[in-house]
C-alpha atoms as an extended CHARMM CRD file, in Angstrom:
* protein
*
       181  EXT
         1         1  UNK       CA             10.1280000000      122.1230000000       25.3180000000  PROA      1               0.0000000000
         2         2  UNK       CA              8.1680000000      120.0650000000       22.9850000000  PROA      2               0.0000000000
         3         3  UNK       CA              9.1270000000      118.5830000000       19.7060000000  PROA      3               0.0000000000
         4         4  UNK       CA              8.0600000000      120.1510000000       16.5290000000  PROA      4               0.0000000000
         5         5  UNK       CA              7.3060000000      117.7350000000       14.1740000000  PROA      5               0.0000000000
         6         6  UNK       CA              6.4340000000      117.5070000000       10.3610000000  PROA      6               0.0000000000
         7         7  UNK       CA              2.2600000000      117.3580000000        9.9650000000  PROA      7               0.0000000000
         8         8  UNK       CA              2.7450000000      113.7340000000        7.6530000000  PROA      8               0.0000000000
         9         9  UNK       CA              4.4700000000      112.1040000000       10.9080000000  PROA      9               0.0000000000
        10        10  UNK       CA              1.9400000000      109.5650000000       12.9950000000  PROA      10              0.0000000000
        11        11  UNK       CA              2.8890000000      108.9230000000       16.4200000000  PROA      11              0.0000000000
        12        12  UNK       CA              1.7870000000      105.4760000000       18.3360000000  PROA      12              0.0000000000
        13        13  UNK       CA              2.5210000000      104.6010000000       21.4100000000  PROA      13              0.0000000000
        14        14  UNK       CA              3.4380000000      100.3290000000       22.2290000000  PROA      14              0.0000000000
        15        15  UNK       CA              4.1880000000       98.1650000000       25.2710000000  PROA      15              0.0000000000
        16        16  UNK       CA              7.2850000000       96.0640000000       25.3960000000  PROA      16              0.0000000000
        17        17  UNK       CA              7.7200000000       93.0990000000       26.9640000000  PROA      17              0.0000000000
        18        18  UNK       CA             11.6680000000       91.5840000000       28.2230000000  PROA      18              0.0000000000
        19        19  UNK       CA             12.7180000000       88.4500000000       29.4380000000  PROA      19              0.0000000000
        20        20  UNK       CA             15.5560000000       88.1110000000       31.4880000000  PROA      20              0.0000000000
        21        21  UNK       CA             17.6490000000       84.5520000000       31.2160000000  PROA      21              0.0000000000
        22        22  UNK       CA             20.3090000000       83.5140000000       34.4640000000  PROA      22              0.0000000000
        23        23  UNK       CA             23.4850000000       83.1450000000       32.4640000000  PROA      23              0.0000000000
        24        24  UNK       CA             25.9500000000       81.1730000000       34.0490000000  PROA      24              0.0000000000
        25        25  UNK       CA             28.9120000000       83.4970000000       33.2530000000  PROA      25              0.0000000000
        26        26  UNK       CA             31.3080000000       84.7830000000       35.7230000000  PROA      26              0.0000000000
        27        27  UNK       CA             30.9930000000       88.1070000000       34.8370000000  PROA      27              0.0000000000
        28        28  UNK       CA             27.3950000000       88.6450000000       33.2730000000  PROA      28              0.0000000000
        29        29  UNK       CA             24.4310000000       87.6280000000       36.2240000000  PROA      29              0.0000000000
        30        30  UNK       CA             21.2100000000       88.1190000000       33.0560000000  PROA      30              0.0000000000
        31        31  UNK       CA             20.5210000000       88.3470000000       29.4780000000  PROA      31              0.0000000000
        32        32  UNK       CA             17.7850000000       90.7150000000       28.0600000000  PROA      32              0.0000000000
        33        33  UNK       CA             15.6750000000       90.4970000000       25.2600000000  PROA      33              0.0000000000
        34        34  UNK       CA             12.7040000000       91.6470000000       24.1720000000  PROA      34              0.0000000000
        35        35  UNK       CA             10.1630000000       88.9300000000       23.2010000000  PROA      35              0.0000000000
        36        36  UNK       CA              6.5820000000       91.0180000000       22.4940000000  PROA      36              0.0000000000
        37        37  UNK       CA              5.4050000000       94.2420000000       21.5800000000  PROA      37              0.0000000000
        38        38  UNK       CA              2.1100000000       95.3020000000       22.1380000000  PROA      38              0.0000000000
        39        39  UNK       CA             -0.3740000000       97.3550000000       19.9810000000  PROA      39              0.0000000000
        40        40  UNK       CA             -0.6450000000       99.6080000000       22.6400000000  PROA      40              0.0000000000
        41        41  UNK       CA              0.1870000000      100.3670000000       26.1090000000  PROA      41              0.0000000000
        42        42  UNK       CA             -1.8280000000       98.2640000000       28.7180000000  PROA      42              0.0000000000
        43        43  UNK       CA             -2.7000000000       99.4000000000       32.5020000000  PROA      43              0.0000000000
        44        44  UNK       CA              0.3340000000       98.0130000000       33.7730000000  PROA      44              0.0000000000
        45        45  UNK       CA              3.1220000000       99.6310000000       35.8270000000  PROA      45              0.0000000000
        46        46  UNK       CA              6.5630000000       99.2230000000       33.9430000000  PROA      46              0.0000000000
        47        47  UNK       CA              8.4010000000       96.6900000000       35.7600000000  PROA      47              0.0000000000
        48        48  UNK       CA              5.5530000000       94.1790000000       36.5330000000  PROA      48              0.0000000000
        49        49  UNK       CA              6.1550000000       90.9430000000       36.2490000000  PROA      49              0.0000000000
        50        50  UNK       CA              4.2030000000       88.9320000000       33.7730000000  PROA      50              0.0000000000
        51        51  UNK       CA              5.8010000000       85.7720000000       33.8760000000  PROA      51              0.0000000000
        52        52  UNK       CA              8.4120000000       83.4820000000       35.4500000000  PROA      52              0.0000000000
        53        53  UNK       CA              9.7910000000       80.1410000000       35.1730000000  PROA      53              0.0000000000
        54        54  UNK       CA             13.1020000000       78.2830000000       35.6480000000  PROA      54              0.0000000000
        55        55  UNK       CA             15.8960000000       80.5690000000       34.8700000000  PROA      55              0.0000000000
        56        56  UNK       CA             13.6190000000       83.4370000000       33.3730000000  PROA      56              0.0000000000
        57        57  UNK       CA             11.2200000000       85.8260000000       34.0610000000  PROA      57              0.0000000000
        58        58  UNK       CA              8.9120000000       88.2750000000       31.8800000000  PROA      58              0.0000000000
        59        59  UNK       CA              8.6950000000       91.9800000000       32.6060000000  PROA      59              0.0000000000
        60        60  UNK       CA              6.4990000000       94.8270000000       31.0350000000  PROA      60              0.0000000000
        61        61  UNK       CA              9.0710000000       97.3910000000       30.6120000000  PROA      61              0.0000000000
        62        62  UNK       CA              7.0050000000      100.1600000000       30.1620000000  PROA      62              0.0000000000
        63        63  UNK       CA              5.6340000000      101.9240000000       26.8950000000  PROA      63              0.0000000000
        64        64  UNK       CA              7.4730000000      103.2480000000       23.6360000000  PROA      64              0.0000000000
        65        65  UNK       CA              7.0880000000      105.6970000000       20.9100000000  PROA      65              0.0000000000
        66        66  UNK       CA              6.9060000000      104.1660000000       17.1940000000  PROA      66              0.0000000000
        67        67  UNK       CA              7.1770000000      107.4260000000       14.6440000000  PROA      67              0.0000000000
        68        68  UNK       CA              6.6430000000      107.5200000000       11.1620000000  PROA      68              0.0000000000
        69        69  UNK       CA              7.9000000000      109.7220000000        8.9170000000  PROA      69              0.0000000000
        70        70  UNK       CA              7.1630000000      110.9230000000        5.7450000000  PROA      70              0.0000000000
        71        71  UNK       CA             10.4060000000      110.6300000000        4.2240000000  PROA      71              0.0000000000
        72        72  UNK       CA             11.3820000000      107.4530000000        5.5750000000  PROA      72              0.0000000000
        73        73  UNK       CA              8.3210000000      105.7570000000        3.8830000000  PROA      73              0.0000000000
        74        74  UNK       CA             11.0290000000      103.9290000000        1.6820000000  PROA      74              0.0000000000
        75        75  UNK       CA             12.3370000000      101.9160000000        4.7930000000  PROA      75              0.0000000000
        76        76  UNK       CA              9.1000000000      101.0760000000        6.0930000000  PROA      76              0.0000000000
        77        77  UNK       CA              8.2220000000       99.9310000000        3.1320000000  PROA      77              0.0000000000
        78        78  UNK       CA             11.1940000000       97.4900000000        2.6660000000  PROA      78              0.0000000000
        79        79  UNK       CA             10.4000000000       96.4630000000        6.4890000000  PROA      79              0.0000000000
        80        80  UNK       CA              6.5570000000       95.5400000000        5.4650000000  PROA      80              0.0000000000
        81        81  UNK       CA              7.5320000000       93.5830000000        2.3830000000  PROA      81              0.0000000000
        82        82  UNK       CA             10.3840000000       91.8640000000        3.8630000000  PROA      82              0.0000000000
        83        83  UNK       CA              9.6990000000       87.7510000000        5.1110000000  PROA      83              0.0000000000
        84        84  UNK       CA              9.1200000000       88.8740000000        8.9670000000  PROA      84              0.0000000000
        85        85  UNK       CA              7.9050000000       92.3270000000        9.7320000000  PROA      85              0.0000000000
        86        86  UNK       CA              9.7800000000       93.5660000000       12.5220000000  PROA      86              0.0000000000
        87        87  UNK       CA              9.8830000000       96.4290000000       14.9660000000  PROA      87              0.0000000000
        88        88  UNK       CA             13.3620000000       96.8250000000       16.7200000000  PROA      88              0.0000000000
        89        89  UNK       CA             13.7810000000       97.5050000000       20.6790000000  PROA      89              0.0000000000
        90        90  UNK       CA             16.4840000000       99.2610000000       22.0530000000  PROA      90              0.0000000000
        91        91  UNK       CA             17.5510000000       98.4010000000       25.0170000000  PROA      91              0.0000000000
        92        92  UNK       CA             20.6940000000       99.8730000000       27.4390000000  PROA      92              0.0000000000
        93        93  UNK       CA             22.3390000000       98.8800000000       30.4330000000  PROA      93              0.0000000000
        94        94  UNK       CA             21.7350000000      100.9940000000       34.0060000000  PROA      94              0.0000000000
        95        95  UNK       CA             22.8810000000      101.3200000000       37.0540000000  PROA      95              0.0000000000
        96        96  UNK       CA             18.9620000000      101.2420000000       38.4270000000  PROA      96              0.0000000000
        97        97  UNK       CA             17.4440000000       98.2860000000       38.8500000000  PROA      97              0.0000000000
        98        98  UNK       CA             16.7400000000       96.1270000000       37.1490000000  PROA      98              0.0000000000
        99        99  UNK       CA             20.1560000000       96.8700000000       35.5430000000  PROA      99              0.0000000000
       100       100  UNK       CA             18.3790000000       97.5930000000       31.8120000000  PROA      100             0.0000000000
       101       101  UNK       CA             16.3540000000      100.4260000000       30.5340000000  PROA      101             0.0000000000
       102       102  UNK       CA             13.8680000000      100.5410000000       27.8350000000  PROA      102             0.0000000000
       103       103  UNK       CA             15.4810000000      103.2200000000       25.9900000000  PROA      103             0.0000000000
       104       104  UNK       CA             12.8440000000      102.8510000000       22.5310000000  PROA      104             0.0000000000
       105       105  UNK       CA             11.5320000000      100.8910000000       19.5170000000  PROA      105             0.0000000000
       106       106  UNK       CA             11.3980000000      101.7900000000       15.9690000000  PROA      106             0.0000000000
       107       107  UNK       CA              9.9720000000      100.2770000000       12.8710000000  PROA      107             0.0000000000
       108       108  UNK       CA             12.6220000000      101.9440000000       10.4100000000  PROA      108             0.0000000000
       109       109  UNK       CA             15.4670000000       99.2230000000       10.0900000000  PROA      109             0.0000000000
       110       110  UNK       CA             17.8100000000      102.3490000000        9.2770000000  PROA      110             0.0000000000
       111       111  UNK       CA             17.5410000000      103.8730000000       13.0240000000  PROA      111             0.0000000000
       112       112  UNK       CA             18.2200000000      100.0930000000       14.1770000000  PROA      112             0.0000000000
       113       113  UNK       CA             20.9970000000      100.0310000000       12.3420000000  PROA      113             0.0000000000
       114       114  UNK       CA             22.1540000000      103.1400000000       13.6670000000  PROA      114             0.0000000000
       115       115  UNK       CA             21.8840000000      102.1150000000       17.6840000000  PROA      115             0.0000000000
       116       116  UNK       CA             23.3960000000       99.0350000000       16.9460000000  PROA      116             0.0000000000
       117       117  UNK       CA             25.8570000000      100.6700000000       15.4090000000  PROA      117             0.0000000000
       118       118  UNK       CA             27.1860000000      102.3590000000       18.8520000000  PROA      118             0.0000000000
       119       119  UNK       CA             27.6920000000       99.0940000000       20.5180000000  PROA      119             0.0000000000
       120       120  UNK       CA             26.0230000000      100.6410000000       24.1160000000  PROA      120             0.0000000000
       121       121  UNK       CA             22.6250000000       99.3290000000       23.0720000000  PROA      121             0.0000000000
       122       122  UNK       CA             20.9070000000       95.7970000000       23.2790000000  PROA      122             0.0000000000
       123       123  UNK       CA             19.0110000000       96.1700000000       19.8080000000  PROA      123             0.0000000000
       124       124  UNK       CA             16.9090000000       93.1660000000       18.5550000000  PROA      124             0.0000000000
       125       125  UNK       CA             13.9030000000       93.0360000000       16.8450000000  PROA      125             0.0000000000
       126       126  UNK       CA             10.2420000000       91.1320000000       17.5680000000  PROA      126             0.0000000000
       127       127  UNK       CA              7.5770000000       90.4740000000       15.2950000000  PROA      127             0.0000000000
       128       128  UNK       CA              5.4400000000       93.2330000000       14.1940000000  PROA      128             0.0000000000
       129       129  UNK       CA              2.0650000000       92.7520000000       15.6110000000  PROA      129             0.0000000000
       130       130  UNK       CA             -1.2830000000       92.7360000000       12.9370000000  PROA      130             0.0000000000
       131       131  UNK       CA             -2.4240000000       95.8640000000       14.6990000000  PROA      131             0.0000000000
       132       132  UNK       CA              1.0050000000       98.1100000000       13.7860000000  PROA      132             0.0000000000
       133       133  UNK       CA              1.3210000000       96.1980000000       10.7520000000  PROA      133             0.0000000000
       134       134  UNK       CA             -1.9130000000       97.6520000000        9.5020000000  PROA      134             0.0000000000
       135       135  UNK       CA             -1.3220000000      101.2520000000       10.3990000000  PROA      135             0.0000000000
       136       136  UNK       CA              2.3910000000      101.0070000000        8.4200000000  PROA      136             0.0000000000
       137       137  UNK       CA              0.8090000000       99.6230000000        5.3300000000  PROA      137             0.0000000000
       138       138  UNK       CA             -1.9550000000      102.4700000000        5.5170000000  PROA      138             0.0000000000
       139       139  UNK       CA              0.7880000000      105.4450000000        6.1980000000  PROA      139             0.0000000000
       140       140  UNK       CA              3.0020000000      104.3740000000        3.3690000000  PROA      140             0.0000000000
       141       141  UNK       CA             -0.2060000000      103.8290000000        0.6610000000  PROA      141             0.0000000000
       142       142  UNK       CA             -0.9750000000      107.0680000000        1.7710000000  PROA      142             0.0000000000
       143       143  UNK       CA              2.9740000000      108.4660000000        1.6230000000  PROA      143             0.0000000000
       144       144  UNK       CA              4.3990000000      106.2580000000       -1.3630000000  PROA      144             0.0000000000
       145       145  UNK       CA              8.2510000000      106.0660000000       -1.1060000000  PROA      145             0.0000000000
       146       146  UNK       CA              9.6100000000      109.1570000000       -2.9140000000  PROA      146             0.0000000000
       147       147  UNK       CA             10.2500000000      108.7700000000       -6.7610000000  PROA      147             0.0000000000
       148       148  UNK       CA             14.3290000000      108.2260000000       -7.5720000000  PROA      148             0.0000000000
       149       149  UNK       CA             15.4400000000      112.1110000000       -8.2840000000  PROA      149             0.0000000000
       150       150  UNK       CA             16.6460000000      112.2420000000      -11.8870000000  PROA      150             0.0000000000
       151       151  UNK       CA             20.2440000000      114.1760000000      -12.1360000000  PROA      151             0.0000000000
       152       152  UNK       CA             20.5930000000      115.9780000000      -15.3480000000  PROA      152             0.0000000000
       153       153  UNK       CA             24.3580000000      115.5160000000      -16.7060000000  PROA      153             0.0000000000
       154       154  UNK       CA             26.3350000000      118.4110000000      -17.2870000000  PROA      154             0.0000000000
       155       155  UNK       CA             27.6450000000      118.6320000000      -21.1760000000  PROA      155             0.0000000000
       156       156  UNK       CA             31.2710000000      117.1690000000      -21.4990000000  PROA      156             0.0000000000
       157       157  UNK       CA             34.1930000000      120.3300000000      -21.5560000000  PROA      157             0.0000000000
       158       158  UNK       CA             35.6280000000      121.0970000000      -24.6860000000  PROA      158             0.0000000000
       159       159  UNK       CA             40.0260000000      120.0860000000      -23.6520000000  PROA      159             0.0000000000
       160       160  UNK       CA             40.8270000000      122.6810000000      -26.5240000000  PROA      160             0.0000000000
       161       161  UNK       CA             38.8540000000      125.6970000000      -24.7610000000  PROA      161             0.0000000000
       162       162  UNK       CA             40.4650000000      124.6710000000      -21.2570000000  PROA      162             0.0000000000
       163       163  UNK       CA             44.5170000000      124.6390000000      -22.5620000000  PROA      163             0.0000000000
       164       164  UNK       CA             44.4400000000      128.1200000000      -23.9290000000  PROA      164             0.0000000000
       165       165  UNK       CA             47.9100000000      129.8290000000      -23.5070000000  PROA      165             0.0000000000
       166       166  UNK       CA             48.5980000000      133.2090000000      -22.3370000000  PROA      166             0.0000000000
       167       167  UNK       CA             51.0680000000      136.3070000000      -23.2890000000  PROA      167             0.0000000000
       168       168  UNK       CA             52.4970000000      135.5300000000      -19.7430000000  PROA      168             0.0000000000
       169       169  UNK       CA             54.9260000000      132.5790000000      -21.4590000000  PROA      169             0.0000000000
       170       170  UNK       CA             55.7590000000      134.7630000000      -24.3960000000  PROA      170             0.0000000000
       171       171  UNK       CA             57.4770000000      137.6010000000      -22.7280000000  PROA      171             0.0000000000
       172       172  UNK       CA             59.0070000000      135.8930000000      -19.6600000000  PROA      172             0.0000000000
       173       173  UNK       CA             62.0010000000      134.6810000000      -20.1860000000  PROA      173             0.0000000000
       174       174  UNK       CA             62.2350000000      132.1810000000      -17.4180000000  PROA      174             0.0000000000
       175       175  UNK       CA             58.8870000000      130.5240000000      -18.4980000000  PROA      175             0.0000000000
       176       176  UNK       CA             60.0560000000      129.8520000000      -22.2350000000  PROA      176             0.0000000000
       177       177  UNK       CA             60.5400000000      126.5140000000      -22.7780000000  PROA      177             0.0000000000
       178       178  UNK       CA             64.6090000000      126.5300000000      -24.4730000000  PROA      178             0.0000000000
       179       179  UNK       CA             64.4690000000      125.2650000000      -28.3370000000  PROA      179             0.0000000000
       180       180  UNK       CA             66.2700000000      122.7860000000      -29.3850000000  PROA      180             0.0000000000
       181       181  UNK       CA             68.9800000000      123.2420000000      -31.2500000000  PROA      181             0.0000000000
């Protein structure tokens, strides 16, 4: 079954790039962490090995799918004008080796929010390459963030019209308040 999506969303696909770090912890062998992602997806396998040295190694963990959406232009925005772009990698533990799956990235700092937010995934961010950079700025020029929605207020009740009294009190007996005498 394929997705159906809204004609304003842009799909692009990325590769990511992990390092795993020997911890010296009794109960945790590695650390992940994403350290690159690239413009696009390269020839690679996922799972090579790009890299090693003393206590680390570099993996390409395969590719990812960055969507933008028309009504989360907003976000992207605040991402883009923030100090360091950023696109977030999510990241979740497995039984298959290598023990960690690439489970996505995003560029909306909402959805990162929102996986870190279940405390299963790994989610940190890298810097946002030129190449994605450039295609965010263009899809939220061309989708500006929506305008604030203007909430008309309602006119204020009149007490006197609400507090009207009805025959009910006059003929029942039990509902009368007693005068005083």
């Amino acid at each position: 079954m394929t997705d159906i999506l809204p004609p304003e969303t842009e799909i692009r696909h990325v590769g990511v790039i992990l390092e795993r770090r020997k911890l010296n912890n009794p109960w945790v062998d590695y650390s992940w962490r994403p350290v690159q992602v690239l413009p696009s997806v390269p020839a690679a396998a996922p799972w090579t090995k790009l890299a090693e040295g003393e206590g680390w190694e570099q993996f390409y963990a395969g590719p990812a799918e960055l969507a933008l959406y028309r009504h989360e232009s907003e976000t992207y925005a605040y991402n883009i004008e923030s100090t360091q772009p950023a696109v977030w990698v999510f990241l979740r533990r497995s039984e298959a080796a290598p023990g960690i799956a690439l489970h996505g990235a995003s560029v909306d700092p909402g959805e990162a929010h929102a996986h870190n937010d279940t405390g299963d995934d790994i989610v940190d961010f890298v810097p946002m390459p030129a190449a994605i950079l450039d295609w965010m700025t263009d899809y939220v020029r061309r989708h500006p963030p929506a305008k604030e929605h203007y909430k008309r207020k309602r006119d204020r009740a009149n007490p006197e019209a609400l507090a009207r009294r009805t025959r009910l009190y006059e003929s029942d007996p039990l509902r009368q308040v007693p005068e005083d005498e």
